[in-house]
């Protein structure tokens, strides 16, 4: 994780990851955290990074060739509020969103839809984390009603 900013390194380090986990990163930007997570869950895990910016997704893909080639990592351009996984995509164990407007208060009008989309992408019992507004705490877990 030496190539990550301190904020991203703290967030990745706080995720409860195990080898083989499937992880959804929302707002992946250039893919730095997704690549770090892929290193923690591989070779049997998988990471899908999504971002609304085509430019960011293009940079993420360009910087992730080997991880994509071996099937550990994939990227898609979509806003979280429009996220729908193809029917043949297995659900995710963990989802994480760092500095995503739908969850940090910048775009409250899409929060409910975005939460619904994340919940639909997780397996039963899957866990969702966003960056915490509290100093010294990297992530806050969003718990869905069962």
mmCIF file of C-alpha atoms in Angstrom:
data_model
loop_
_atom_site.group_PDB
_atom_site.id
_atom_site.type_symbol
_atom_site.label_atom_id
_atom_site.label_comp_id
_atom_site.label_asym_id
_atom_site.label_seq_id
_atom_site.Cartn_x
_atom_site.Cartn_y
_atom_site.Cartn_z
ATOM 1 C CA UNK A 1 0.000 0.000 0.000
ATOM 2 C CA UNK A 2 3.014 2.292 -0.271
ATOM 3 C CA UNK A 3 1.558 3.981 -3.378
ATOM 4 C CA UNK A 4 -1.636 4.986 -1.582
ATOM 5 C CA UNK A 5 -2.333 8.304 0.077
ATOM 6 C CA UNK A 6 -2.452 8.083 3.874
ATOM 7 C CA UNK A 7 -6.255 8.379 3.752
ATOM 8 C CA UNK A 8 -6.663 5.520 1.256
ATOM 9 C CA UNK A 9 -4.084 3.383 3.047
ATOM 10 C CA UNK A 10 -6.003 3.825 6.323
ATOM 11 C CA UNK A 11 -9.291 2.917 4.627
ATOM 12 C CA UNK A 12 -7.907 -0.172 2.892
ATOM 13 C CA UNK A 13 -6.189 -1.230 6.112
ATOM 14 C CA UNK A 14 -9.462 -0.923 8.037
ATOM 15 C CA UNK A 15 -11.453 -3.183 5.704
ATOM 16 C CA UNK A 16 -12.192 -6.667 7.085
ATOM 17 C CA UNK A 17 -10.768 -8.496 4.074
ATOM 18 C CA UNK A 18 -9.833 -12.122 3.659
ATOM 19 C CA UNK A 19 -8.333 -14.020 0.748
ATOM 20 C CA UNK A 20 -11.077 -14.965 -1.670
ATOM 21 C CA UNK A 21 -13.359 -12.041 -0.841
ATOM 22 C CA UNK A 22 -15.263 -10.287 -3.582
ATOM 23 C CA UNK A 23 -15.049 -6.511 -3.104
ATOM 24 C CA UNK A 24 -16.948 -3.652 -4.747
ATOM 25 C CA UNK A 25 -15.219 -0.273 -4.646
ATOM 26 C CA UNK A 26 -17.570 2.596 -5.411
ATOM 27 C CA UNK A 27 -15.941 5.800 -6.640
ATOM 28 C CA UNK A 28 -12.711 4.021 -7.509
ATOM 29 C CA UNK A 29 -11.097 6.978 -9.283
ATOM 30 C CA UNK A 30 -7.800 5.940 -10.821
ATOM 31 C CA UNK A 31 -7.963 2.538 -9.131
ATOM 32 C CA UNK A 32 -5.199 2.812 -6.518
ATOM 33 C CA UNK A 33 -7.271 1.416 -3.645
ATOM 34 C CA UNK A 34 -8.845 -1.254 -5.893
ATOM 35 C CA UNK A 35 -5.364 -2.486 -6.859
ATOM 36 C CA UNK A 36 -4.308 -2.610 -3.199
ATOM 37 C CA UNK A 37 -7.466 -4.515 -2.263
ATOM 38 C CA UNK A 38 -6.915 -6.954 -5.148
ATOM 39 C CA UNK A 39 -3.519 -7.747 -3.672
ATOM 40 C CA UNK A 40 -5.167 -8.574 -0.347
ATOM 41 C CA UNK A 41 -7.970 -10.803 -1.661
ATOM 42 C CA UNK A 42 -6.189 -12.552 -4.545
ATOM 43 C CA UNK A 43 -5.618 -14.919 -6.182
ATOM 44 C CA UNK A 44 -9.101 -16.325 -5.521
ATOM 45 C CA UNK A 45 -10.782 -12.996 -4.801
ATOM 46 C CA UNK A 46 -12.091 -10.334 -7.126
ATOM 47 C CA UNK A 47 -12.469 -6.545 -7.065
ATOM 48 C CA UNK A 48 -14.871 -4.472 -9.151
ATOM 49 C CA UNK A 49 -14.151 -0.752 -9.159
ATOM 50 C CA UNK A 50 -16.887 1.578 -10.395
ATOM 51 C CA UNK A 51 -16.782 5.304 -10.994
ATOM 52 C CA UNK A 52 -19.027 7.766 -12.791
ATOM 53 C CA UNK A 53 -16.037 9.342 -14.563
ATOM 54 C CA UNK A 54 -15.033 7.766 -17.877
ATOM 55 C CA UNK A 55 -11.650 9.462 -17.600
ATOM 56 C CA UNK A 56 -10.991 7.977 -14.152
ATOM 57 C CA UNK A 57 -12.046 4.497 -15.274
ATOM 58 C CA UNK A 58 -9.805 4.756 -18.343
ATOM 59 C CA UNK A 59 -6.841 5.657 -16.115
ATOM 60 C CA UNK A 60 -7.684 2.825 -13.716
ATOM 61 C CA UNK A 61 -7.765 0.312 -16.566
ATOM 62 C CA UNK A 62 -4.508 1.638 -18.043
ATOM 63 C CA UNK A 63 -2.757 1.229 -14.675
ATOM 64 C CA UNK A 64 -4.077 -2.230 -13.863
ATOM 65 C CA UNK A 65 -3.219 -4.415 -16.848
ATOM 66 C CA UNK A 66 -1.863 -7.523 -15.118
ATOM 67 C CA UNK A 67 -4.511 -7.582 -12.369
ATOM 68 C CA UNK A 68 -7.220 -7.281 -15.017
ATOM 69 C CA UNK A 69 -5.585 -9.915 -17.223
ATOM 70 C CA UNK A 70 -5.533 -12.512 -14.416
ATOM 71 C CA UNK A 71 -9.141 -11.766 -13.441
ATOM 72 C CA UNK A 72 -8.536 -10.191 -10.024
ATOM 73 C CA UNK A 73 -9.759 -6.755 -11.011
ATOM 74 C CA UNK A 74 -12.342 -5.171 -13.278
ATOM 75 C CA UNK A 75 -13.565 -1.611 -13.733
ATOM 76 C CA UNK A 76 -16.854 -0.184 -14.972
ATOM 77 C CA UNK A 77 -18.083 3.330 -15.635
ATOM 78 C CA UNK A 78 -21.361 3.838 -13.801
ATOM 79 C CA UNK A 79 -22.713 6.091 -11.074
ATOM 80 C CA UNK A 80 -23.560 4.136 -7.917
ATOM 81 C CA UNK A 81 -27.214 5.146 -8.156
ATOM 82 C CA UNK A 82 -27.367 3.398 -11.558
ATOM 83 C CA UNK A 83 -25.358 0.314 -10.560
ATOM 84 C CA UNK A 84 -26.992 -2.926 -11.681
ATOM 85 C CA UNK A 85 -24.870 -6.064 -11.791
ATOM 86 C CA UNK A 86 -25.348 -8.484 -14.668
ATOM 87 C CA UNK A 87 -27.315 -11.579 -13.635
ATOM 88 C CA UNK A 88 -24.222 -13.791 -13.899
ATOM 89 C CA UNK A 89 -22.186 -11.629 -11.486
ATOM 90 C CA UNK A 90 -21.859 -13.206 -8.032
ATOM 91 C CA UNK A 91 -22.659 -10.867 -5.137
ATOM 92 C CA UNK A 92 -19.928 -9.106 -3.182
ATOM 93 C CA UNK A 93 -18.731 -9.754 0.369
ATOM 94 C CA UNK A 94 -17.649 -6.175 1.007
ATOM 95 C CA UNK A 95 -18.395 -2.797 -0.576
ATOM 96 C CA UNK A 96 -16.515 0.407 0.154
ATOM 97 C CA UNK A 97 -17.052 4.028 -0.873
ATOM 98 C CA UNK A 98 -14.488 6.737 -0.142
ATOM 99 C CA UNK A 99 -15.408 10.355 -0.930
ATOM 100 C CA UNK A 100 -18.557 9.440 -2.799
ATOM 101 C CA UNK A 101 -21.111 12.253 -2.977
ATOM 102 C CA UNK A 102 -24.113 9.977 -2.536
ATOM 103 C CA UNK A 103 -22.817 8.952 0.883
ATOM 104 C CA UNK A 104 -20.901 11.970 2.203
ATOM 105 C CA UNK A 105 -23.750 14.469 1.975
ATOM 106 C CA UNK A 106 -22.841 16.208 -1.287
ATOM 107 C CA UNK A 107 -25.661 14.489 -3.226
ATOM 108 C CA UNK A 108 -28.366 13.550 -0.714
ATOM 109 C CA UNK A 109 -30.961 13.329 -3.490
ATOM 110 C CA UNK A 110 -29.456 10.011 -4.688
ATOM 111 C CA UNK A 111 -28.511 8.503 -1.310
ATOM 112 C CA UNK A 112 -31.535 6.198 -0.928
ATOM 113 C CA UNK A 113 -31.258 4.860 -4.485
ATOM 114 C CA UNK A 114 -27.499 4.416 -4.093
ATOM 115 C CA UNK A 115 -27.943 2.500 -0.826
ATOM 116 C CA UNK A 116 -30.513 0.243 -2.495
ATOM 117 C CA UNK A 117 -28.082 -0.475 -5.357
ATOM 118 C CA UNK A 118 -25.222 -1.300 -2.982
ATOM 119 C CA UNK A 119 -27.408 -3.580 -0.891
ATOM 120 C CA UNK A 120 -28.520 -5.424 -4.051
ATOM 121 C CA UNK A 121 -24.861 -5.980 -5.012
ATOM 122 C CA UNK A 122 -23.940 -7.556 -1.643
ATOM 123 C CA UNK A 123 -24.447 -11.151 -0.579
ATOM 124 C CA UNK A 124 -26.672 -11.680 2.469
ATOM 125 C CA UNK A 125 -24.542 -10.567 5.407
ATOM 126 C CA UNK A 126 -22.247 -8.540 3.138
ATOM 127 C CA UNK A 127 -20.750 -5.413 4.667
ATOM 128 C CA UNK A 128 -20.675 -1.817 3.395
ATOM 129 C CA UNK A 129 -18.216 0.864 4.521
ATOM 130 C CA UNK A 130 -17.919 4.570 3.819
ATOM 131 C CA UNK A 131 -15.277 7.020 4.938
ATOM 132 C CA UNK A 132 -15.926 8.270 8.431
ATOM 133 C CA UNK A 133 -16.457 11.922 9.309
ATOM 134 C CA UNK A 134 -14.866 11.233 12.713
ATOM 135 C CA UNK A 135 -11.192 12.131 13.124
ATOM 136 C CA UNK A 136 -8.977 9.105 13.622
ATOM 137 C CA UNK A 137 -11.578 6.650 12.317
ATOM 138 C CA UNK A 138 -11.013 5.566 8.723
ATOM 139 C CA UNK A 139 -14.325 3.861 7.967
ATOM 140 C CA UNK A 140 -17.913 3.758 9.141
ATOM 141 C CA UNK A 141 -20.027 0.665 8.512
ATOM 142 C CA UNK A 142 -23.487 1.140 7.051
ATOM 143 C CA UNK A 143 -25.701 -1.620 8.421
ATOM 144 C CA UNK A 144 -28.692 -2.596 6.322
ATOM 145 C CA UNK A 145 -31.938 -3.665 7.936
ATOM 146 C CA UNK A 146 -32.560 -7.374 7.505
#
